[in-house]
PDB file of C-alpha atoms in Angstrom:
ATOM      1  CA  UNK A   1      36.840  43.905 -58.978  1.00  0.00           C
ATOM      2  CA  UNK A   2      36.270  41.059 -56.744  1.00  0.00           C
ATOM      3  CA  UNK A   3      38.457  42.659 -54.036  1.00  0.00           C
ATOM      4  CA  UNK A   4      36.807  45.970 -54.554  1.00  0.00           C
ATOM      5  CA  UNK A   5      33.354  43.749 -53.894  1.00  0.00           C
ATOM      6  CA  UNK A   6      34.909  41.934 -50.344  1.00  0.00           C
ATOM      7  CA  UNK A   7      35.828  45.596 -49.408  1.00  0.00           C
ATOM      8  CA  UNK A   8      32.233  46.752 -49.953  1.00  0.00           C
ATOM      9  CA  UNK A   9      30.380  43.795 -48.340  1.00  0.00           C
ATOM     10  CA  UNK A  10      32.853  44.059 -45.196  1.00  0.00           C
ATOM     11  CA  UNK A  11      32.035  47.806 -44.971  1.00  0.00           C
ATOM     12  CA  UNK A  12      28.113  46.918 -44.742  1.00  0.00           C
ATOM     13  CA  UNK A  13      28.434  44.004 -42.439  1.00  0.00           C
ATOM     14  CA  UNK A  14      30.345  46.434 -40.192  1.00  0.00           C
ATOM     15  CA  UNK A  15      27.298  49.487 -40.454  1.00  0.00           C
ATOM     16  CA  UNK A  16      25.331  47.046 -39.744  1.00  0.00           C
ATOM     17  CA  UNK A  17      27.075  46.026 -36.297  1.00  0.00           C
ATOM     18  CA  UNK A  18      27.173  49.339 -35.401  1.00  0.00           C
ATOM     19  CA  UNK A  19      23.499  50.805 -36.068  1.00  0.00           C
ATOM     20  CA  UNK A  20      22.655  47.228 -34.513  1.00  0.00           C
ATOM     21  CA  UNK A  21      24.990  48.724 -30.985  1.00  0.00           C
ATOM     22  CA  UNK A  22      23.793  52.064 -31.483  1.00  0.00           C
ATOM     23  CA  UNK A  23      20.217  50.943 -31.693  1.00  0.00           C
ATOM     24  CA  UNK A  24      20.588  48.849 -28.497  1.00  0.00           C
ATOM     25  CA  UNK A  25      22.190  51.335 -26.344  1.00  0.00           C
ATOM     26  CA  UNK A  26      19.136  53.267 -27.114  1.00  0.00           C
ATOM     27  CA  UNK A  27      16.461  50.996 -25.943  1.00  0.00           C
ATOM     28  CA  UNK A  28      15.624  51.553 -22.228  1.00  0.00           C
ATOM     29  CA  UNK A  29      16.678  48.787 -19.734  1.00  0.00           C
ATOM     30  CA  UNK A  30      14.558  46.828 -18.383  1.00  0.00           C
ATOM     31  CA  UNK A  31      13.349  47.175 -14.891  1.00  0.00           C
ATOM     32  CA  UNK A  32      12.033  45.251 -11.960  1.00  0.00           C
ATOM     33  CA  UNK A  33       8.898  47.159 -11.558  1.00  0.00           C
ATOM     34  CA  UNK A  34       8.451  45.048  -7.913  1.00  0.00           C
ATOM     35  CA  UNK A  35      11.549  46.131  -6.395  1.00  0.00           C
ATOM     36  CA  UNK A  36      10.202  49.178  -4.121  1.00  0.00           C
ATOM     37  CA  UNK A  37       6.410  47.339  -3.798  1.00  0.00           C
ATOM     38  CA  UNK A  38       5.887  47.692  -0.353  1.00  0.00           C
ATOM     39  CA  UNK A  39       5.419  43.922   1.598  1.00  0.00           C
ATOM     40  CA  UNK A  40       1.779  43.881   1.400  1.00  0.00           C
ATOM     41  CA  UNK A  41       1.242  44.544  -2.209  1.00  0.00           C
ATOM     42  CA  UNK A  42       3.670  41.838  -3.007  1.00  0.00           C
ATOM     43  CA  UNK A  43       1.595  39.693  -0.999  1.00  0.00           C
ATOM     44  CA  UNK A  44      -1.296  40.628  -2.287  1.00  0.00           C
ATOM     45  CA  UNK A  45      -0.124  40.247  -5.776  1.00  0.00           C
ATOM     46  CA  UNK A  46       1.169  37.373  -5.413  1.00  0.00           C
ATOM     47  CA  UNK A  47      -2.015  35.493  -3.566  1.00  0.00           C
ATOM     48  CA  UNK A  48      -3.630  37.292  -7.220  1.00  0.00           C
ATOM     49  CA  UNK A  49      -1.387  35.038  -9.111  1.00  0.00           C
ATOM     50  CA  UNK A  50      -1.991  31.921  -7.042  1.00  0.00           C
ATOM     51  CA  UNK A  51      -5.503  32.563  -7.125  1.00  0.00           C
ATOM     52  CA  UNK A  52      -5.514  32.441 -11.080  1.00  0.00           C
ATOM     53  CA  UNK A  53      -3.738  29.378 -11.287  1.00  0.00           C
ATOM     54  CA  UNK A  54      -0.514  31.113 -12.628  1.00  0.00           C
ATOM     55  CA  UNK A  55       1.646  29.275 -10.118  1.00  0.00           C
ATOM     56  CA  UNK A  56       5.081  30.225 -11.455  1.00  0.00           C
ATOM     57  CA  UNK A  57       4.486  34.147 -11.405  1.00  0.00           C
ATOM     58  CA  UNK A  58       3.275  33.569  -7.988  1.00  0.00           C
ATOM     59  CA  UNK A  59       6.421  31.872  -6.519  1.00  0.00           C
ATOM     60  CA  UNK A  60       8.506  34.846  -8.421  1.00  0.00           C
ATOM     61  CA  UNK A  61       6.502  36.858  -6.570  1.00  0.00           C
ATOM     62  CA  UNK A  62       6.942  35.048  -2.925  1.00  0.00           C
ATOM     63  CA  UNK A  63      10.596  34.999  -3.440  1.00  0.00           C
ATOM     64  CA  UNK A  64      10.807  38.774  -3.978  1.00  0.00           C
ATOM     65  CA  UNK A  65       8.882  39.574  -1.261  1.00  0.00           C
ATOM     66  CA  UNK A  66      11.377  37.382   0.784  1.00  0.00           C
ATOM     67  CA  UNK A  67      14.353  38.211  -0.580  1.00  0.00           C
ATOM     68  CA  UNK A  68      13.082  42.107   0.022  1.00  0.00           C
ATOM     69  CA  UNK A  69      11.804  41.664   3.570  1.00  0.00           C
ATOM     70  CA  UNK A  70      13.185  38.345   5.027  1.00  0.00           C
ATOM     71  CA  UNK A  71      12.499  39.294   8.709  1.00  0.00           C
ATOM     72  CA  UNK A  72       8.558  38.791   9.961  1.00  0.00           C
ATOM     73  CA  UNK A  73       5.360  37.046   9.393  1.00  0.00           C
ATOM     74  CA  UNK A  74       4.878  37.217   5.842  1.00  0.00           C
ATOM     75  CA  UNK A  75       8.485  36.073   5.004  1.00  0.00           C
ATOM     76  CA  UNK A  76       7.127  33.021   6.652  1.00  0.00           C
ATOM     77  CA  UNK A  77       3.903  32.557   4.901  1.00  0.00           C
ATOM     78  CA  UNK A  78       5.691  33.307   1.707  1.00  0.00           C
ATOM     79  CA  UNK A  79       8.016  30.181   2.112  1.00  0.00           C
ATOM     80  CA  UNK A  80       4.787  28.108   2.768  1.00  0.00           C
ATOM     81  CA  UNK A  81       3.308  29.621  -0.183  1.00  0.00           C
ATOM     82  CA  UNK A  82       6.093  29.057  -2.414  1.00  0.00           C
ATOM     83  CA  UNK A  83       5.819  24.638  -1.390  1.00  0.00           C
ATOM     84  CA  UNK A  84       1.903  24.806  -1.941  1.00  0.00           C
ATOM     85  CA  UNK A  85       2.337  26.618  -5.411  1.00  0.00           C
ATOM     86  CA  UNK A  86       5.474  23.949  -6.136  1.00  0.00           C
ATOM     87  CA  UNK A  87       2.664  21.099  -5.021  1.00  0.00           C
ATOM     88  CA  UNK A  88      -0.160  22.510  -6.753  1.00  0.00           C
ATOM     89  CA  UNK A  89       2.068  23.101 -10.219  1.00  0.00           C
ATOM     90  CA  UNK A  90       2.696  18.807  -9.315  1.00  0.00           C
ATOM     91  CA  UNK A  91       6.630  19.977  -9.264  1.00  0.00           C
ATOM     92  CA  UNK A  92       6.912  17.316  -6.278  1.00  0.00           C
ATOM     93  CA  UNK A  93      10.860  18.036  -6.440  1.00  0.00           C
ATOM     94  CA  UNK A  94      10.533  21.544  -5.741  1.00  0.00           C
ATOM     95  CA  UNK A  95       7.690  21.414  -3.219  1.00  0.00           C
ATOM     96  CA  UNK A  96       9.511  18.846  -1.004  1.00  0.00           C
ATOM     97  CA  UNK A  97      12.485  20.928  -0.775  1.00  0.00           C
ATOM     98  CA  UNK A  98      10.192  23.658   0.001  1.00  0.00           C
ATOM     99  CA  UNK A  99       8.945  21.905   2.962  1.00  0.00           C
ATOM    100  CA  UNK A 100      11.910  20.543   4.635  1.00  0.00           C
ATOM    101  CA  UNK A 101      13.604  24.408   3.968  1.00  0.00           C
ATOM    102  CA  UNK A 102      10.558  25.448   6.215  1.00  0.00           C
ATOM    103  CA  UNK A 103      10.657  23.118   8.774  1.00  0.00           C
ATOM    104  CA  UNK A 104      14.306  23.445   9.010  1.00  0.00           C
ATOM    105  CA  UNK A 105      14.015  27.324   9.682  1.00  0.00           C
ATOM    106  CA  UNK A 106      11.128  27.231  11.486  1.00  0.00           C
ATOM    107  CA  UNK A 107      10.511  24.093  13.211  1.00  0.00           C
ATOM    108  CA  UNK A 108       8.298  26.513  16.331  1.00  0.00           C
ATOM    109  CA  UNK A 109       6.109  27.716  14.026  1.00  0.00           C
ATOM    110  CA  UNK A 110       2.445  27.674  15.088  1.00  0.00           C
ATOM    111  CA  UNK A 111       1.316  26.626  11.418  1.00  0.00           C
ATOM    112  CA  UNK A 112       4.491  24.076  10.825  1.00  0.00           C
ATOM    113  CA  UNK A 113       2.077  21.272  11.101  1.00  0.00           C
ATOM    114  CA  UNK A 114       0.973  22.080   7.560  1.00  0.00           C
ATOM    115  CA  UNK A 115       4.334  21.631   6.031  1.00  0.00           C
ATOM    116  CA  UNK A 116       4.243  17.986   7.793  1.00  0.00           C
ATOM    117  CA  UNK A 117       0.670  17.488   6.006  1.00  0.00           C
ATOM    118  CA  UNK A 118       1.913  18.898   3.031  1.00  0.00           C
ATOM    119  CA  UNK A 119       4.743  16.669   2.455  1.00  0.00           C
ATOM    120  CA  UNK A 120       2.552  13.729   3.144  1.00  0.00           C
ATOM    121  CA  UNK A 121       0.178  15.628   0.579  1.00  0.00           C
ATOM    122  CA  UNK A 122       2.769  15.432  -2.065  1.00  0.00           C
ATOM    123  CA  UNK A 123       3.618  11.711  -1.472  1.00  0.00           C
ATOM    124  CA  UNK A 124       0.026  10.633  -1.822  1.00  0.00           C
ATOM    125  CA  UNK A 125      -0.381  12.485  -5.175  1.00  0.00           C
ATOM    126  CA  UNK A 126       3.084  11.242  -6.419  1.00  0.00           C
ATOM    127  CA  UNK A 127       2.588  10.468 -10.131  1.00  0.00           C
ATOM    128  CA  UNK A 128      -1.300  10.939 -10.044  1.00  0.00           C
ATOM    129  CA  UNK A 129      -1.483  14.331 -10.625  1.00  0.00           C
ATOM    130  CA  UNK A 130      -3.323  16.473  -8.216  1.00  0.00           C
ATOM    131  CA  UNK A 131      -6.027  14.734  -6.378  1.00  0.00           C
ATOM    132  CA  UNK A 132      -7.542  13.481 -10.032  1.00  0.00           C
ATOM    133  CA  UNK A 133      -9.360  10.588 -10.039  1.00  0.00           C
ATOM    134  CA  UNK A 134     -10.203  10.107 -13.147  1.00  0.00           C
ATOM    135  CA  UNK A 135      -7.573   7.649 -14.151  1.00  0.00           C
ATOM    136  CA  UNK A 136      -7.867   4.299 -14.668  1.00  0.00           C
ATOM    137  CA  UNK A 137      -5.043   2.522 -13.109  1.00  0.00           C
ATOM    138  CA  UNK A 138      -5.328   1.298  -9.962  1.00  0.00           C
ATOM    139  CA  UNK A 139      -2.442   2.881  -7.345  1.00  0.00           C
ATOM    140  CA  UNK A 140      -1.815  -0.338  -6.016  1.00  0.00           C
ATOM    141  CA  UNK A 141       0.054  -1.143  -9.308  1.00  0.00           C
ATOM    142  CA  UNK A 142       2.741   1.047  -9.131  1.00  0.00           C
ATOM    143  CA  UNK A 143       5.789   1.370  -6.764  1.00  0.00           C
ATOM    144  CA  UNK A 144       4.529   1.235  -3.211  1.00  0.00           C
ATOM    145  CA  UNK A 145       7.832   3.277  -2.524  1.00  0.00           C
ATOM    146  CA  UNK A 146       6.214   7.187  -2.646  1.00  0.00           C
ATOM    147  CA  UNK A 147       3.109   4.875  -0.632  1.00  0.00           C
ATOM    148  CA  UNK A 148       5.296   4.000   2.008  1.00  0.00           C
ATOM    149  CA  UNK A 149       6.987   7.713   2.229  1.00  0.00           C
ATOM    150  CA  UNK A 150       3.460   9.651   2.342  1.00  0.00           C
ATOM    151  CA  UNK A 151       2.674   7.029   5.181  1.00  0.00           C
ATOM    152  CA  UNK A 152       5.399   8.328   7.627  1.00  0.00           C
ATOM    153  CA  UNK A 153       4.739  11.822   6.660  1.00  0.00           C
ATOM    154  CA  UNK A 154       1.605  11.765   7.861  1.00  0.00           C
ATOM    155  CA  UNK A 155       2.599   9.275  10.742  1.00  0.00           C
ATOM    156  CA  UNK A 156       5.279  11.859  11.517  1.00  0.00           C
ATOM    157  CA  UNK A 157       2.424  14.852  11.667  1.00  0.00           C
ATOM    158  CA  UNK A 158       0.339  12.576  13.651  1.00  0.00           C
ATOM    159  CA  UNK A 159       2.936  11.611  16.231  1.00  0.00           C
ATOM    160  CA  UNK A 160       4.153  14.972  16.319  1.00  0.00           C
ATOM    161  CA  UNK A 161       1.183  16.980  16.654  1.00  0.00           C
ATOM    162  CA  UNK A 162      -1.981  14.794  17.730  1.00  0.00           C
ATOM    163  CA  UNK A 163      -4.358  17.706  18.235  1.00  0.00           C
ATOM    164  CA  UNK A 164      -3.738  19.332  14.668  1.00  0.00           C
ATOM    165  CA  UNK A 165      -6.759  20.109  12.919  1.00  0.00           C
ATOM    166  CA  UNK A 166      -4.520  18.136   9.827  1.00  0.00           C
ATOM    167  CA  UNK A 167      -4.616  14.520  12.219  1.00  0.00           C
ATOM    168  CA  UNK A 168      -8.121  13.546  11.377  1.00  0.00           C
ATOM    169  CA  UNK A 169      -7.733  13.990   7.621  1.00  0.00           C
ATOM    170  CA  UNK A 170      -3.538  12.553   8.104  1.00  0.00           C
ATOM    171  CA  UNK A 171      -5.408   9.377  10.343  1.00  0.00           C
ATOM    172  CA  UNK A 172      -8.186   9.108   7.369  1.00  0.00           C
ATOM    173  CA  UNK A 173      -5.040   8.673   4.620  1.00  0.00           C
ATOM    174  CA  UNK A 174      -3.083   6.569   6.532  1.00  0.00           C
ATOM    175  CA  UNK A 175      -5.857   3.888   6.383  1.00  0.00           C
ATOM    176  CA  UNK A 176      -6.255   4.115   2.980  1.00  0.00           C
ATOM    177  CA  UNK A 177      -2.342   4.250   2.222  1.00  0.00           C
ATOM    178  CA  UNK A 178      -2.333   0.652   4.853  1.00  0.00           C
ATOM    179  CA  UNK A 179      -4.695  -1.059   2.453  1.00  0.00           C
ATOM    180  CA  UNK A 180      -2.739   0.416  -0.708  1.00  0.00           C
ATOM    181  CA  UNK A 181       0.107  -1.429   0.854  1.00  0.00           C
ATOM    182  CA  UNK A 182      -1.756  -4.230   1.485  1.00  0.00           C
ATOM    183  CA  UNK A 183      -3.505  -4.007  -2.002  1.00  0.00           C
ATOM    184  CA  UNK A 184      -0.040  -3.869  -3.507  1.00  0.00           C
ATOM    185  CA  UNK A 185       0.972  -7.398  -1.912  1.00  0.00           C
ATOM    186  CA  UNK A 186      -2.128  -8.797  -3.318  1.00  0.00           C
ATOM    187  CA  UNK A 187      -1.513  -7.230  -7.039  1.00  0.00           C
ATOM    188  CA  UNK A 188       1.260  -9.108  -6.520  1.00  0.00           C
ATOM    189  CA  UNK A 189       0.010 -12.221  -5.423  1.00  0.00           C
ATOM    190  CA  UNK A 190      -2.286 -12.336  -8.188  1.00  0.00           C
ATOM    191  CA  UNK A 191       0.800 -11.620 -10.818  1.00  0.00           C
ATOM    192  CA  UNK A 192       2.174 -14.545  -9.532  1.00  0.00           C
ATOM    193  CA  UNK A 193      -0.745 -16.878  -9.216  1.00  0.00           C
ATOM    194  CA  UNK A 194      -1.607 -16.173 -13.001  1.00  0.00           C
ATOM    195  CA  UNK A 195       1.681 -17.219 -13.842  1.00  0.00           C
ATOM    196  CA  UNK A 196       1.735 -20.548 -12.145  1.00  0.00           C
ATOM    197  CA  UNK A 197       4.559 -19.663  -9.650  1.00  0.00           C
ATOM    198  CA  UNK A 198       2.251 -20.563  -6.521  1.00  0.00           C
ATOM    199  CA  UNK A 199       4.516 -20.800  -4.098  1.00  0.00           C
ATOM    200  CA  UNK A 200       5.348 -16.824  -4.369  1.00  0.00           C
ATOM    201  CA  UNK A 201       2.108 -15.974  -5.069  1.00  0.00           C
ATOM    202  CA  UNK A 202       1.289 -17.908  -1.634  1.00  0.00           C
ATOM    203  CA  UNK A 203       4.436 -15.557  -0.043  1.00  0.00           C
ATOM    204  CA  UNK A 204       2.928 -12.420  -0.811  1.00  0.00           C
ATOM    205  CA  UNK A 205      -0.851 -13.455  -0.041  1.00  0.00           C
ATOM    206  CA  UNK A 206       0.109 -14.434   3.528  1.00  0.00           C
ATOM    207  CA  UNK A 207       2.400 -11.495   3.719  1.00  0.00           C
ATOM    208  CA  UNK A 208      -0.717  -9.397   3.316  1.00  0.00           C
ATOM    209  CA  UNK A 209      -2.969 -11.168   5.716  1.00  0.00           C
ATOM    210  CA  UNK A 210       0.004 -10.969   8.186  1.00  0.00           C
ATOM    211  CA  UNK A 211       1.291  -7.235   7.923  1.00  0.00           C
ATOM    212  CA  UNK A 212      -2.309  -5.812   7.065  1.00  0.00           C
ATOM    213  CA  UNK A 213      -4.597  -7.521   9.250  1.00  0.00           C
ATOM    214  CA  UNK A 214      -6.998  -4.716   9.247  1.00  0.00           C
ATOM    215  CA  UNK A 215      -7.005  -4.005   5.944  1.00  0.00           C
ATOM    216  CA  UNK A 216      -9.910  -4.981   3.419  1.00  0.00           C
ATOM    217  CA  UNK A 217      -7.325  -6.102   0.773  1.00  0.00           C
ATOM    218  CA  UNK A 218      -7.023  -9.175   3.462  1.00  0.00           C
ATOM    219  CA  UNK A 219     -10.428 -10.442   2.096  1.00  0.00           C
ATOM    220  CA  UNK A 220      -8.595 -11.413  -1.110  1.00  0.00           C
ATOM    221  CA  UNK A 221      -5.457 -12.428   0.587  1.00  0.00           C
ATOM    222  CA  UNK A 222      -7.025 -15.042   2.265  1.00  0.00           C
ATOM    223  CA  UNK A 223      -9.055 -16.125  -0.871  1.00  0.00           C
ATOM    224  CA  UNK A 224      -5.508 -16.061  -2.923  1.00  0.00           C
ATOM    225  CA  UNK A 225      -3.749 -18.456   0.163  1.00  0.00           C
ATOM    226  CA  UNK A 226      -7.015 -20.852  -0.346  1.00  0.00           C
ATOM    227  CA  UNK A 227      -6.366 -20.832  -4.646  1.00  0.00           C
ATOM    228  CA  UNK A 228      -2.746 -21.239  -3.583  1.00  0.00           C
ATOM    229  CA  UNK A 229      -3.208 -23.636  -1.537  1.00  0.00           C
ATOM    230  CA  UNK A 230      -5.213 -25.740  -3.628  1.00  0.00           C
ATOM    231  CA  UNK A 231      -2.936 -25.591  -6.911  1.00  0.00           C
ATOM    232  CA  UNK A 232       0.351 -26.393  -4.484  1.00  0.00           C
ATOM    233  CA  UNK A 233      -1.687 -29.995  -3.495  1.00  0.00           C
ATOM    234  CA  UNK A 234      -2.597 -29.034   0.408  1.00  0.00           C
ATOM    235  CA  UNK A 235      -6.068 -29.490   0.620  1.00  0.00           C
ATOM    236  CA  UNK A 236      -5.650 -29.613   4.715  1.00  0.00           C
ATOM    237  CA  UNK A 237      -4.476 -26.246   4.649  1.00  0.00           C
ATOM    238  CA  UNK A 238      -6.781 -25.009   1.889  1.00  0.00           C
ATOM    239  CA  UNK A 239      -9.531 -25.881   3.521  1.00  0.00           C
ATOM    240  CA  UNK A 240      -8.263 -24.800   7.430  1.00  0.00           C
ATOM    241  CA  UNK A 241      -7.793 -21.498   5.593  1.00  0.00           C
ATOM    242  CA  UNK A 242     -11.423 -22.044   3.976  1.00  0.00           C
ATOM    243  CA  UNK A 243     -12.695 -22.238   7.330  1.00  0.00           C
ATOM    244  CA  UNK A 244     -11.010 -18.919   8.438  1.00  0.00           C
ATOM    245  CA  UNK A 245     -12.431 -16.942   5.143  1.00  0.00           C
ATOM    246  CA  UNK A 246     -15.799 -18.413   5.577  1.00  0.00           C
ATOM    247  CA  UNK A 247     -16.453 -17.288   9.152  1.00  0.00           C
ATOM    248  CA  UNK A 248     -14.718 -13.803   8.287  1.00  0.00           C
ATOM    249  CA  UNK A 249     -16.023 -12.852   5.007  1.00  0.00           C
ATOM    250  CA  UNK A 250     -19.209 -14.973   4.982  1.00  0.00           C
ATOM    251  CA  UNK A 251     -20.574 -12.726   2.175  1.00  0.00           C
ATOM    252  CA  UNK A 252     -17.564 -12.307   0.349  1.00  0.00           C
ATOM    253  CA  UNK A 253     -17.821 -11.223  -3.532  1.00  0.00           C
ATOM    254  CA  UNK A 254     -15.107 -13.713  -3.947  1.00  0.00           C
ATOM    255  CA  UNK A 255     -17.395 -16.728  -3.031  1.00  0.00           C
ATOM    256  CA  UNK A 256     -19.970 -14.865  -5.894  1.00  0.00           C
ATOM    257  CA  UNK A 257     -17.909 -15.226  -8.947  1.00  0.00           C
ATOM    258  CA  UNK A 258     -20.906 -12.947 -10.536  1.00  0.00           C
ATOM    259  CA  UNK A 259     -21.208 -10.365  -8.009  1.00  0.00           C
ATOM    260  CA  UNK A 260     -20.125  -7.003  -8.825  1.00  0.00           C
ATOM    261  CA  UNK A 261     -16.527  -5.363  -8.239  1.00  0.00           C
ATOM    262  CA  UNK A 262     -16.113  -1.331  -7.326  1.00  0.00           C
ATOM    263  CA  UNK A 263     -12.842  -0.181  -6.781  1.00  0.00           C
ATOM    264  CA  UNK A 264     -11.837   0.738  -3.329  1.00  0.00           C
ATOM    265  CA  UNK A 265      -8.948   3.274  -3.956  1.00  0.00           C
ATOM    266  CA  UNK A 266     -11.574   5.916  -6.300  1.00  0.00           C
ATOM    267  CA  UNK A 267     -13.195   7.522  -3.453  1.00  0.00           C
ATOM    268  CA  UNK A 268     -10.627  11.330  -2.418  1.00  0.00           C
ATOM    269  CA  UNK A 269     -11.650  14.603  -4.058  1.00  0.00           C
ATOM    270  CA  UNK A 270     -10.403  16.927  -1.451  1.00  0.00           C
ATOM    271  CA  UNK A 271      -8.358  20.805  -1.949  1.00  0.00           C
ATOM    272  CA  UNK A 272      -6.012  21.769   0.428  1.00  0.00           C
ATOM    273  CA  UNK A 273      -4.864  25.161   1.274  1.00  0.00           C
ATOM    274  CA  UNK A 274      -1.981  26.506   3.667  1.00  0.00           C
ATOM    275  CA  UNK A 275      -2.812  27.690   7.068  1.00  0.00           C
ATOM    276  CA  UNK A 276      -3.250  30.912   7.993  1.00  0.00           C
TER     277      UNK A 276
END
């Protein structure tokens, strides 16, 4: 009986398989309804996608259109399309190899001096999403290292191609990215100094007012190599580098414990779109 049972369930399992096949070579396979879209309806649907914010349909999009018609313009604007949607999705990974792939193959192109902006674009936003500033943290307390990187991007667009209509706005970030830098040393200071290591905290303080010297983080640098100063026993030097704060700062917030503090680095709320 129990054999007769085995035989019977075996029997099923194997109908089963076989309306399961049978079923499946009936269904229609599935076709890439884009394949014979002519360039500029690819285009257009993909600039549809990008429009609505569905970023990843768009690049699927891009990349058909240049894998079907790799020669000419919008080949071109398709790669820069496909790093912008990469940026704008925050896949900074993605969007950087984007970028360099571009310049690479097309280092003449009249709008290459995007993909320069654009990779100092993705730098600056590194790990605060997309030009939000809502946060809370201050930049200056992270790694300086994607700080530093965004700098020479836009240094290298600068350098590269002063009369850009991306320089001004490239010049603009660079100052800000110099006092993040500078701000960064001072975070640092101030770790220090609350910790009672003075002479490091001293280090980093005149490290800013060195390296940064036009950078409004030195205000607090120089305050810092004063408190420094004062805690390490050298009141000479504290007060030589009172002298120097005094004449430079003479209404400093820092000399008004009660005065009000706004944070420097909340200030960007800008969109940026390829060139066309």
């Amino acid at each position: 009986m129990q054999k007769k049972l085995s035989r019977v369930v075996a029997n099923t399992v194997a109908t089963t398989l076989l309306l399961g096949l049978s079923a499946c070579s009936l269904l229609p396979e599935k076709t890439d309804e884009t394949k014979n879209w002519p360039v500029t309806k690819l285009y257009a649907e993909a600039r549809e996608e990008m429009a609505g914010g569905h970023y990843e349909a768009a690049i699927k999009l891009f990349e058909r259109l240049e894998t079907n018609y790799p020669f000419g313009n919008y080949a071109a604007q398709a790669q820069m399309e496909i790093a912008y949607a990469h940026y704008k999705s925050q896949d900074q990974a993605q969007a950087l190899a984007a970028v360099e792939r571009f310049i690479k193959l097309h280092p003449n192109h009249p709008n290459v001096d995007y993909m320069y902006y654009l990779r100092g674009l993705i730098n600056f936003n590194d790990q605060i999403g997309f030009l939000s500033f809502v946060y809370e943290q201050d930049p200056t307390e992270r790694d300086p290292k994607a700080t530093r990187e965004a700098f020479a991007a836009f240094k290298a667009l600068v350098d590269k191609f002063p009369d850009s209509i991306y320089a001004a706005d490239s010049i603009a970030r660079m100052k800000y990215l110099v006092n993040a830098m500078a701000q960064y040393e001072v975070h640092v200071a101030n770790y220090y100094h609350d910790r009672g290591a003075y002479l490091a905290s001293l280090n980093r303080a005149m490290a800013a007012v060195s390296d940064y010297q036009d950078a409004p983080a030195r205000e607090e640098a120089l305050f810092l190599m004063m408190r420094n100063y004062d805690k390490l026993g050298m009141p000479e030097l504290r007060d030589d580098t009172k002298r120097i704060f005094v004449r430079n700062y003479p209404n400093s917030k820092y000399l008004d414990p009660n005065a009000g503090e706004k944070s420097w680095w909340k200030f960007w709320a800008k969109s940026n779109r390829p060139a066309r």
